[in-house]
PDB file of C-alpha atoms and ligand atoms in Angstrom:
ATOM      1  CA  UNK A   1     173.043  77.317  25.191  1.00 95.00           C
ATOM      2  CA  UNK A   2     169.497  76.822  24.360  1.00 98.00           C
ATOM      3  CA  UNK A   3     168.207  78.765  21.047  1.00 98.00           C
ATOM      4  CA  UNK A   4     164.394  79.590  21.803  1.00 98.00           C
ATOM      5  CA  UNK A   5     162.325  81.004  19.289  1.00 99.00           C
ATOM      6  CA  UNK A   6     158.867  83.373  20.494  1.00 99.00           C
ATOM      7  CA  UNK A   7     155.917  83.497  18.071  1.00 98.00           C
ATOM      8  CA  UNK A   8     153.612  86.592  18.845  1.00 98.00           C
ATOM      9  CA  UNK A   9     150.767  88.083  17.325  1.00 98.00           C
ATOM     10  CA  UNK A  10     150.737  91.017  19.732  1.00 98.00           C
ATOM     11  CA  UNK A  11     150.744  92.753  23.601  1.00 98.00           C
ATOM     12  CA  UNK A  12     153.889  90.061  24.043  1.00 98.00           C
ATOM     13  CA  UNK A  13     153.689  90.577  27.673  1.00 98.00           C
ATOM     14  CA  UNK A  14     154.162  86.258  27.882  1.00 98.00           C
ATOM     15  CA  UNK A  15     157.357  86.928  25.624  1.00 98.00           C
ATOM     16  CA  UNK A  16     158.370  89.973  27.888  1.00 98.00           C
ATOM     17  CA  UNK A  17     158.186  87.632  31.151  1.00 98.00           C
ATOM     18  CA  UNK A  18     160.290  84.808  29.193  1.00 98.00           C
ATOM     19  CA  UNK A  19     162.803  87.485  28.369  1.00 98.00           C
ATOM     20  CA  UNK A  20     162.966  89.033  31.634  1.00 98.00           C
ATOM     21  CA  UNK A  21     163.119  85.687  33.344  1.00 98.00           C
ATOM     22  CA  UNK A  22     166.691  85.965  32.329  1.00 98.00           C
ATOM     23  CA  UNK A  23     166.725  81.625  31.952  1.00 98.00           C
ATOM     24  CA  UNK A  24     170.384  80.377  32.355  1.00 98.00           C
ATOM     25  CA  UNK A  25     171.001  78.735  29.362  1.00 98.00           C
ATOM     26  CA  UNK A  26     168.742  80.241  26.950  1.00 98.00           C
ATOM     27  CA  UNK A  27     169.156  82.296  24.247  1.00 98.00           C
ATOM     28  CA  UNK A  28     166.144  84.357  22.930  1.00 98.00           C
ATOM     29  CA  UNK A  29     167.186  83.928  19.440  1.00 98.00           C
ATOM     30  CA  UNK A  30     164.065  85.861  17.579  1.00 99.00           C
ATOM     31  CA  UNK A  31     160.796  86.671  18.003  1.00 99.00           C
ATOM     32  CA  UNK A  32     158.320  86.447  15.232  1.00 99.00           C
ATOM     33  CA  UNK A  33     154.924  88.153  14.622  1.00 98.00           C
ATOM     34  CA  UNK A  34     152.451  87.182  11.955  1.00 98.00           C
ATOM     35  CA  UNK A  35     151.368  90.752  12.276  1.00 98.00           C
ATOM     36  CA  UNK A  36     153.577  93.893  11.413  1.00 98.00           C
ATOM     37  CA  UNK A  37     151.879  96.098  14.031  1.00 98.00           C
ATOM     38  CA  UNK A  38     152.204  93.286  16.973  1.00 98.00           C
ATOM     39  CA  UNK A  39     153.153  96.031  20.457  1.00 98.00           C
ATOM     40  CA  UNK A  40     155.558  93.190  21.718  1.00 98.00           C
ATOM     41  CA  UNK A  41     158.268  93.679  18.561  1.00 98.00           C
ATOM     42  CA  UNK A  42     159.450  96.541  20.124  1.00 98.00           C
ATOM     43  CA  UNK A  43     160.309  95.529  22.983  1.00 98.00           C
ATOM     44  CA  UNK A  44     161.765  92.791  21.764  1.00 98.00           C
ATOM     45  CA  UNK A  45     163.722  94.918  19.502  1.00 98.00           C
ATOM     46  CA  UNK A  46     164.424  97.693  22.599  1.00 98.00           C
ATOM     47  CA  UNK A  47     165.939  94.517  24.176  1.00 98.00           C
ATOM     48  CA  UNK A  48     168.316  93.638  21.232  1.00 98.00           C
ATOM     49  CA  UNK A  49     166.403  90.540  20.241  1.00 98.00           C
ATOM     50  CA  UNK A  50     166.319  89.817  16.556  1.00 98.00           C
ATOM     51  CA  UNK A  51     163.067  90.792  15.094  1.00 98.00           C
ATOM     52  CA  UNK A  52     160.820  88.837  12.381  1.00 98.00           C
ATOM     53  CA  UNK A  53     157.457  89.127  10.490  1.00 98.00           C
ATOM     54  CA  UNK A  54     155.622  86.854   8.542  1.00 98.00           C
ATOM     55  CA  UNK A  55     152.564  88.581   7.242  1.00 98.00           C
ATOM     56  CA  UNK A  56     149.695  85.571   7.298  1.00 98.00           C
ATOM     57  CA  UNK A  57     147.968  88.045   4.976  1.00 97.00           C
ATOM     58  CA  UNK A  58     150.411  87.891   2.448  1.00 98.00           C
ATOM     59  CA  UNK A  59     149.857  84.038   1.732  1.00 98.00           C
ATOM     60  CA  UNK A  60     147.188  82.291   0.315  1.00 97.00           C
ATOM     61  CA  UNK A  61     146.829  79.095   2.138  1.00 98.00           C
ATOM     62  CA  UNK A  62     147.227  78.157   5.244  1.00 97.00           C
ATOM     63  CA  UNK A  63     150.176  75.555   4.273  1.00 98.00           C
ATOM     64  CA  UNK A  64     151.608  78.844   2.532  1.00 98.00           C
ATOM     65  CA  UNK A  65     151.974  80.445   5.676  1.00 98.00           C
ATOM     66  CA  UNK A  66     153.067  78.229   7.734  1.00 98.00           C
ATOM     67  CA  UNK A  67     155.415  77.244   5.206  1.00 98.00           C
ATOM     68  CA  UNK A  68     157.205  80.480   5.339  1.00 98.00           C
ATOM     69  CA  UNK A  69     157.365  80.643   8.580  1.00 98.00           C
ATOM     70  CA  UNK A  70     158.707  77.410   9.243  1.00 98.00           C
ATOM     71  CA  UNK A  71     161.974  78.585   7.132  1.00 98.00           C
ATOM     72  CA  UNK A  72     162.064  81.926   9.140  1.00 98.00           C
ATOM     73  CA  UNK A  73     161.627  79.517  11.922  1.00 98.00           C
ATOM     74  CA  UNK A  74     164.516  77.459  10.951  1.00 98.00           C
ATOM     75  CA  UNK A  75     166.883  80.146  10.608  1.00 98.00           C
ATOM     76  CA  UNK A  76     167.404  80.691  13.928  1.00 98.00           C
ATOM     77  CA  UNK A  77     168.027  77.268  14.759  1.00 98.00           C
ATOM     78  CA  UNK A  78     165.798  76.600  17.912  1.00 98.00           C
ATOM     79  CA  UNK A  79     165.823  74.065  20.224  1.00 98.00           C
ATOM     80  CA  UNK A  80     162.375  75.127  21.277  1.00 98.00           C
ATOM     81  CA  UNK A  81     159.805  77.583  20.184  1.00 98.00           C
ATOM     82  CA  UNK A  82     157.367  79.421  22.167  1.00 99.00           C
ATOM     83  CA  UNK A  83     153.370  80.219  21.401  1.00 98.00           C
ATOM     84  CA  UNK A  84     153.309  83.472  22.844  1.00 98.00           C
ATOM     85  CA  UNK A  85     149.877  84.415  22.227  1.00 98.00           C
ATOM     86  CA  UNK A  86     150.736  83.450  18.761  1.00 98.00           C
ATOM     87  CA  UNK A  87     147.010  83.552  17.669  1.00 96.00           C
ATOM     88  CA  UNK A  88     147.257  81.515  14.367  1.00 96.00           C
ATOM     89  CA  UNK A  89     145.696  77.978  14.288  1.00 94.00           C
ATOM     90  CA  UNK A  90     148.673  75.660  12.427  1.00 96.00           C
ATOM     91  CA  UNK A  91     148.906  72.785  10.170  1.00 97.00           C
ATOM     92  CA  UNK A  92     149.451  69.791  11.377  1.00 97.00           C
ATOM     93  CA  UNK A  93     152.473  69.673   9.088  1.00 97.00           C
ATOM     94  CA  UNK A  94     153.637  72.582  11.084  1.00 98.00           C
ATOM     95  CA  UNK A  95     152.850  70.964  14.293  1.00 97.00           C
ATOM     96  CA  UNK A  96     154.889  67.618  13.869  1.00 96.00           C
ATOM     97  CA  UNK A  97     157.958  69.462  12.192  1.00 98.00           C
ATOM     98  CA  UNK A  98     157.946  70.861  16.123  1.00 98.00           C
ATOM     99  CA  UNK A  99     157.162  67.575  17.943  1.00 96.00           C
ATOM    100  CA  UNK A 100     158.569  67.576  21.697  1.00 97.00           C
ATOM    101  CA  UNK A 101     159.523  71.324  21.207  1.00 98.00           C
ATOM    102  CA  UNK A 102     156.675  73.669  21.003  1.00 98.00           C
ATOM    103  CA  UNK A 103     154.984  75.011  23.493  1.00 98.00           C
ATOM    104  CA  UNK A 104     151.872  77.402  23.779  1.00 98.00           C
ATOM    105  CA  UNK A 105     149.745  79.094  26.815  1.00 98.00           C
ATOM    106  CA  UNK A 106     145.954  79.095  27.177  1.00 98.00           C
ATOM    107  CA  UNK A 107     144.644  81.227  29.256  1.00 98.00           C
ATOM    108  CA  UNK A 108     141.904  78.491  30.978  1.00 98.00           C
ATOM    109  CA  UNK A 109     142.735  75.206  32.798  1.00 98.00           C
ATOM    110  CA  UNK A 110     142.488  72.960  29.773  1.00 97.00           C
ATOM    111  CA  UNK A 111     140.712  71.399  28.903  1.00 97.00           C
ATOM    112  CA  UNK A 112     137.945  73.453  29.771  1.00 98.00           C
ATOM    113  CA  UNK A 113     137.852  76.156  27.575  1.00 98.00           C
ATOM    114  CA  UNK A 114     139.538  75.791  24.666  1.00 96.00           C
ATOM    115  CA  UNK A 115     139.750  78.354  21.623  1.00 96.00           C
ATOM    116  CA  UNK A 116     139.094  82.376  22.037  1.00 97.00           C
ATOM    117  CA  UNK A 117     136.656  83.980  25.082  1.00 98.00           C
ATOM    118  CA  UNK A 118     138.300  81.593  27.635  1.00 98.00           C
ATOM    119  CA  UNK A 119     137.457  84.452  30.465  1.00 98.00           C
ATOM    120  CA  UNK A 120     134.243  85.352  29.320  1.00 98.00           C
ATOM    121  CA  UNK A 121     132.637  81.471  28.899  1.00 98.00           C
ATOM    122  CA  UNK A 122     134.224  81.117  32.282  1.00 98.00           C
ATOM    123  CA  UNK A 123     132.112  83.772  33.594  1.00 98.00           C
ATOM    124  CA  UNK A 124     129.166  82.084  31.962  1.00 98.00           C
ATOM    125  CA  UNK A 125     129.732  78.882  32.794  1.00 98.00           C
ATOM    126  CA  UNK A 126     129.653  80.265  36.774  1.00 98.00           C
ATOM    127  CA  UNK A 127     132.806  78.126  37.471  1.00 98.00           C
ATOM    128  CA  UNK A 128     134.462  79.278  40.833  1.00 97.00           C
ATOM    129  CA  UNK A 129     138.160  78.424  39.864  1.00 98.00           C
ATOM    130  CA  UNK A 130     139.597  79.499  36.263  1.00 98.00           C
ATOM    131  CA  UNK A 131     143.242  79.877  35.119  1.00 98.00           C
ATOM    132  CA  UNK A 132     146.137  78.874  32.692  1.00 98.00           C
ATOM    133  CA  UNK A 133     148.251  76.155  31.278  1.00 98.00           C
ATOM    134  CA  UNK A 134     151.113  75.299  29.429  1.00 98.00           C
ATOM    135  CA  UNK A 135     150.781  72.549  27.165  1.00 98.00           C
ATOM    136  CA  UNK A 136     152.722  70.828  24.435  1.00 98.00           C
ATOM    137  CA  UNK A 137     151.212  71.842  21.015  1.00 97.00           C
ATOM    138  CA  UNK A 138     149.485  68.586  18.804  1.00 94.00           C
ATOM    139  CA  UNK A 139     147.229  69.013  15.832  1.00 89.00           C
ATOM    140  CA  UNK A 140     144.242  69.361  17.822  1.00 84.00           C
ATOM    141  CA  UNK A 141     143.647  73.273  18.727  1.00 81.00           C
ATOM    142  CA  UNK A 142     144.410  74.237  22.300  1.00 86.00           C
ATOM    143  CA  UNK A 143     144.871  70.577  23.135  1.00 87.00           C
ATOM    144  CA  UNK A 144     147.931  68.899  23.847  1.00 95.00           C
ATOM    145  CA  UNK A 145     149.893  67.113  26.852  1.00 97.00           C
ATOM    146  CA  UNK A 146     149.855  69.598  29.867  1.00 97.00           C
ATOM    147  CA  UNK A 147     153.019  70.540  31.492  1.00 97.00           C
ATOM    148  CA  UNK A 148     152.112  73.254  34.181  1.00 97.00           C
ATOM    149  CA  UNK A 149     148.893  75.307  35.209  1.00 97.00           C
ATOM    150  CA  UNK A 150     147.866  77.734  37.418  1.00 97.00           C
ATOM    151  CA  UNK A 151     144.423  78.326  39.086  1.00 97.00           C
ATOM    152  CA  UNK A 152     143.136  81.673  40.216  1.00 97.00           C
ATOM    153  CA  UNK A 153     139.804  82.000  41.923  1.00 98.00           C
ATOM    154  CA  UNK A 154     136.758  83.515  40.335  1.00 98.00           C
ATOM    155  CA  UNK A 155     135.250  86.343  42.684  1.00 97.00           C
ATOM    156  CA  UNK A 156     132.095  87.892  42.525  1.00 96.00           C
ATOM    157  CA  UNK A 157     131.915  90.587  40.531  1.00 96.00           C
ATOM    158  CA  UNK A 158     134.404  89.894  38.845  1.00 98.00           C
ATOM    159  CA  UNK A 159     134.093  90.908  34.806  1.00 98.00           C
ATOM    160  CA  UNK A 160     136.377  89.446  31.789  1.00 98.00           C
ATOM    161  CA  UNK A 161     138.998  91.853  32.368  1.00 98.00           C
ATOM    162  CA  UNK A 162     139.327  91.933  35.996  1.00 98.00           C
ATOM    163  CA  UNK A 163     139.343  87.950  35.520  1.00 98.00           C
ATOM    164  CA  UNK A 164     141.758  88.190  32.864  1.00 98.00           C
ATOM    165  CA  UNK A 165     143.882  90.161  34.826  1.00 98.00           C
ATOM    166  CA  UNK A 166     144.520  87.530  37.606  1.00 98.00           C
ATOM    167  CA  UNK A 167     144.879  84.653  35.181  1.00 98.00           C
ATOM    168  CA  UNK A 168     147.775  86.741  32.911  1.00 98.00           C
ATOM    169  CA  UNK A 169     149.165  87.435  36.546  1.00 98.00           C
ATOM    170  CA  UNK A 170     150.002  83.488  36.819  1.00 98.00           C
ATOM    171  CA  UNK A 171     151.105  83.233  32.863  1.00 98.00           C
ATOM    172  CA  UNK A 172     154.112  85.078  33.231  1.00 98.00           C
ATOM    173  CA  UNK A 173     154.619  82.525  36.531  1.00 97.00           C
ATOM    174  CA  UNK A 174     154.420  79.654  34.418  1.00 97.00           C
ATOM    175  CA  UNK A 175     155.354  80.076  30.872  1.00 98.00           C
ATOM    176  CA  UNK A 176     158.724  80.854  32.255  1.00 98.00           C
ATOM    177  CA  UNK A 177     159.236  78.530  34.681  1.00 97.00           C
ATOM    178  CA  UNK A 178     158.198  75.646  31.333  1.00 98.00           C
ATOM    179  CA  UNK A 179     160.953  77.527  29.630  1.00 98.00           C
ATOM    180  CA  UNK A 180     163.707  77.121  32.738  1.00 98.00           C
ATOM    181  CA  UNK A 181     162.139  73.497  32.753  1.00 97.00           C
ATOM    182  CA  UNK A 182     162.854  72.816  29.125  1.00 98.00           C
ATOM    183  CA  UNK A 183     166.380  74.536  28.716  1.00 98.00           C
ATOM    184  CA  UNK A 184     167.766  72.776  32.566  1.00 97.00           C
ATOM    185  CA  UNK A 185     166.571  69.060  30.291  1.00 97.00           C
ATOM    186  CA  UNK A 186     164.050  68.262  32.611  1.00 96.00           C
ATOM    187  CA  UNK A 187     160.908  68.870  30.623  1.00 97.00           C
ATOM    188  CA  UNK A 188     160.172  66.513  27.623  1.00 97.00           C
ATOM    189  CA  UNK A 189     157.412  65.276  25.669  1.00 97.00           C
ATOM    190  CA  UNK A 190     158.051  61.383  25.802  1.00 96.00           C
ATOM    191  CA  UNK A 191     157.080  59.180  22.684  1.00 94.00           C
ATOM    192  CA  UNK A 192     153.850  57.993  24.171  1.00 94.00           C
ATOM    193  CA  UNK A 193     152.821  61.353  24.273  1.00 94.00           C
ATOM    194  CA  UNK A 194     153.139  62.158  27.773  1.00 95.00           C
ATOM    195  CA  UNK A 195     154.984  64.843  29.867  1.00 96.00           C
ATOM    196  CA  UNK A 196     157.948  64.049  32.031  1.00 95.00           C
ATOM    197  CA  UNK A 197     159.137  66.812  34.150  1.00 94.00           C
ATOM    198  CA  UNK A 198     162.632  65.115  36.412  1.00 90.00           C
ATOM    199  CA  UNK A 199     163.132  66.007  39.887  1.00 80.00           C
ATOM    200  CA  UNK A 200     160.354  68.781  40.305  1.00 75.00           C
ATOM    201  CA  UNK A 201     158.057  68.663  43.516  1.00 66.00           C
ATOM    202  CA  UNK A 202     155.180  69.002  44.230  1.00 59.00           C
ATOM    203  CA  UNK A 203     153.322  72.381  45.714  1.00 53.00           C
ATOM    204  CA  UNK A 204     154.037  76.325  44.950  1.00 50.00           C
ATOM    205  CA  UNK A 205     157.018  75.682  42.878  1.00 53.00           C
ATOM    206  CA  UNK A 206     155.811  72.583  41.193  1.00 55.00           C
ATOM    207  CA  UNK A 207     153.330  71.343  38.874  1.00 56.00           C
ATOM    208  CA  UNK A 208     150.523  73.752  39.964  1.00 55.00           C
ATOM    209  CA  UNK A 209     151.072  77.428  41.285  1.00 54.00           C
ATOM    210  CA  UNK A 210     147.777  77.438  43.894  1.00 54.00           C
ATOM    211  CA  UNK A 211     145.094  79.906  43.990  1.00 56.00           C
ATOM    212  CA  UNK A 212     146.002  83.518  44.787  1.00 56.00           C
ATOM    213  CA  UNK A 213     144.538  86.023  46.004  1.00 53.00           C
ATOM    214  CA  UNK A 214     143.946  89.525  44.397  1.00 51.00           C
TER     215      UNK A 214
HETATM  216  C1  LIG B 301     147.490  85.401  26.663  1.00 61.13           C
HETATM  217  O1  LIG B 301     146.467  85.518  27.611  1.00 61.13           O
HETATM  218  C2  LIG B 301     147.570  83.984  26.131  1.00 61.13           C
HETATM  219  O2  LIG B 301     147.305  83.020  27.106  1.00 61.13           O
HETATM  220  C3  LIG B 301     146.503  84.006  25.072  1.00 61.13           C
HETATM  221  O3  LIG B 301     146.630  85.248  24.456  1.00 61.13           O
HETATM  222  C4  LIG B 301     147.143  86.189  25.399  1.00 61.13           C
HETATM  223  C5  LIG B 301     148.349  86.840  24.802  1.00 61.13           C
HETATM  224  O4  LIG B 301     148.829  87.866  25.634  1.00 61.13           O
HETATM  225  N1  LIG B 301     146.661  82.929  24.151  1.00 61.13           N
HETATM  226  C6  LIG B 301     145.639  82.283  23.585  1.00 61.13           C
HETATM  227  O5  LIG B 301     144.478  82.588  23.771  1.00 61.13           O
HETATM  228  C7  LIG B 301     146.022  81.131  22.676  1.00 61.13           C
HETATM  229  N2  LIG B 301     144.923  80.276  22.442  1.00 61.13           N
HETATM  230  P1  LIG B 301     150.305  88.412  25.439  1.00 61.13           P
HETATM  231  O6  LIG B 301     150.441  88.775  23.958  1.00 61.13           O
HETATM  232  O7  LIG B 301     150.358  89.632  26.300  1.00 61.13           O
HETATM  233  O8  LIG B 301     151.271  87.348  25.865  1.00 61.13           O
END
């Protein structure tokens, strides 16, 4: 049994599709919010899943924070923990303690778009395919060696939310299928820095989910 940690700073609904993904071999062993009124604690709670907050507010550095968390982290003993729209940039302390076992979303194909407004600059920028990936997490924000993404196309019309909409659609595709990846032993982050993902092919079920319509 895998112990998996989820870090949220609120909706959850990427931690809801993890949990409901039901992954053989995994244990949700906590999830953790940096804010006490983050929506997804309670369904996290509703689903019997041990519960955590670490105010950010209530610590004076950065390194203070993270700090704390780290032990509250610890507790639980994970094998892997999970970004879940965990909306806190970390130290890179933080960041190598986790080497080769944390994992975030980002709701663009990286590396376009990296930090907050992915939907909206996507918009702007006019691009006719957006999405999302899952990456390993490294000290540089929303950067890191990519493990699966997802396009979606952009349609005319289309505003941030409807846009955002379609992209979330595919996140709660492929944050849990990283998980399944991870816990089976078939997704690691190799020393060089690169992803290796055994025996998965290519196509629907593979590296990329393909564009979608709706
Ligand atoms: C998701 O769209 C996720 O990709 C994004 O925040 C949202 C959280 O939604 N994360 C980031 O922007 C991280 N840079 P959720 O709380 O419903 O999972």
């Amino acid at each position: 049994m895998k112990n998996i940690v989820i870090l949220i700073s609120g909706r959850g609904s990427n931690m809801e599709a993890i949990v409901r993904a039901r992954i053989d071999g995994a244990r949700i062993a906590a999830v953790i919010a940096n804010r006490p009124d983050a929506a997804g604690l309670q369904f996290a709670a509703h689903a019997g899943i041990a519960t955590r907050v670490v105010d950010h507010k209530a610590f004076a550095s950065r390194e203070a924070f993270d700090a704390a968390l780290a032990d509250v982290i610890d507790g639980f003993a994970p094998d892997l923990v999970v970004l879940a729209g965990f909306m806190r940039v970390l130290t890179d302390g933080f960041v190598q303690r986790y080497t080769g076992r944390l994992l975030n979303i980002h709701p663009s194909l990286l590396p376009s778009f990296p930090g907050l407004h992915t939907h909206q600059r996507a918009l702007e920028a006019g691009v006719r395919v957006h999405g999302t990936t899952v990456h390993f997490v490294t000290p540089a924000l929303d950067c890191g060696p990519i493990v699966i993404q997802a396009a979606v196309p952009v349609r005319p019309g289309d505003d941030e939310d409807r846009l955002a909409a379609r992209v979330l659609v595919q996140e709660h595709r492929i944050y849990p299928q990283a998980v399944r990846w991870f816990v089976e032993g078939r997704l690691s982050l190799t020393p060089a820095g690169t992803v290796q993902v055994a025996d998965v092919a290519d196509g629907p079920d593979g590296w990329t989910v393909p564009p979608v319509e709706g």
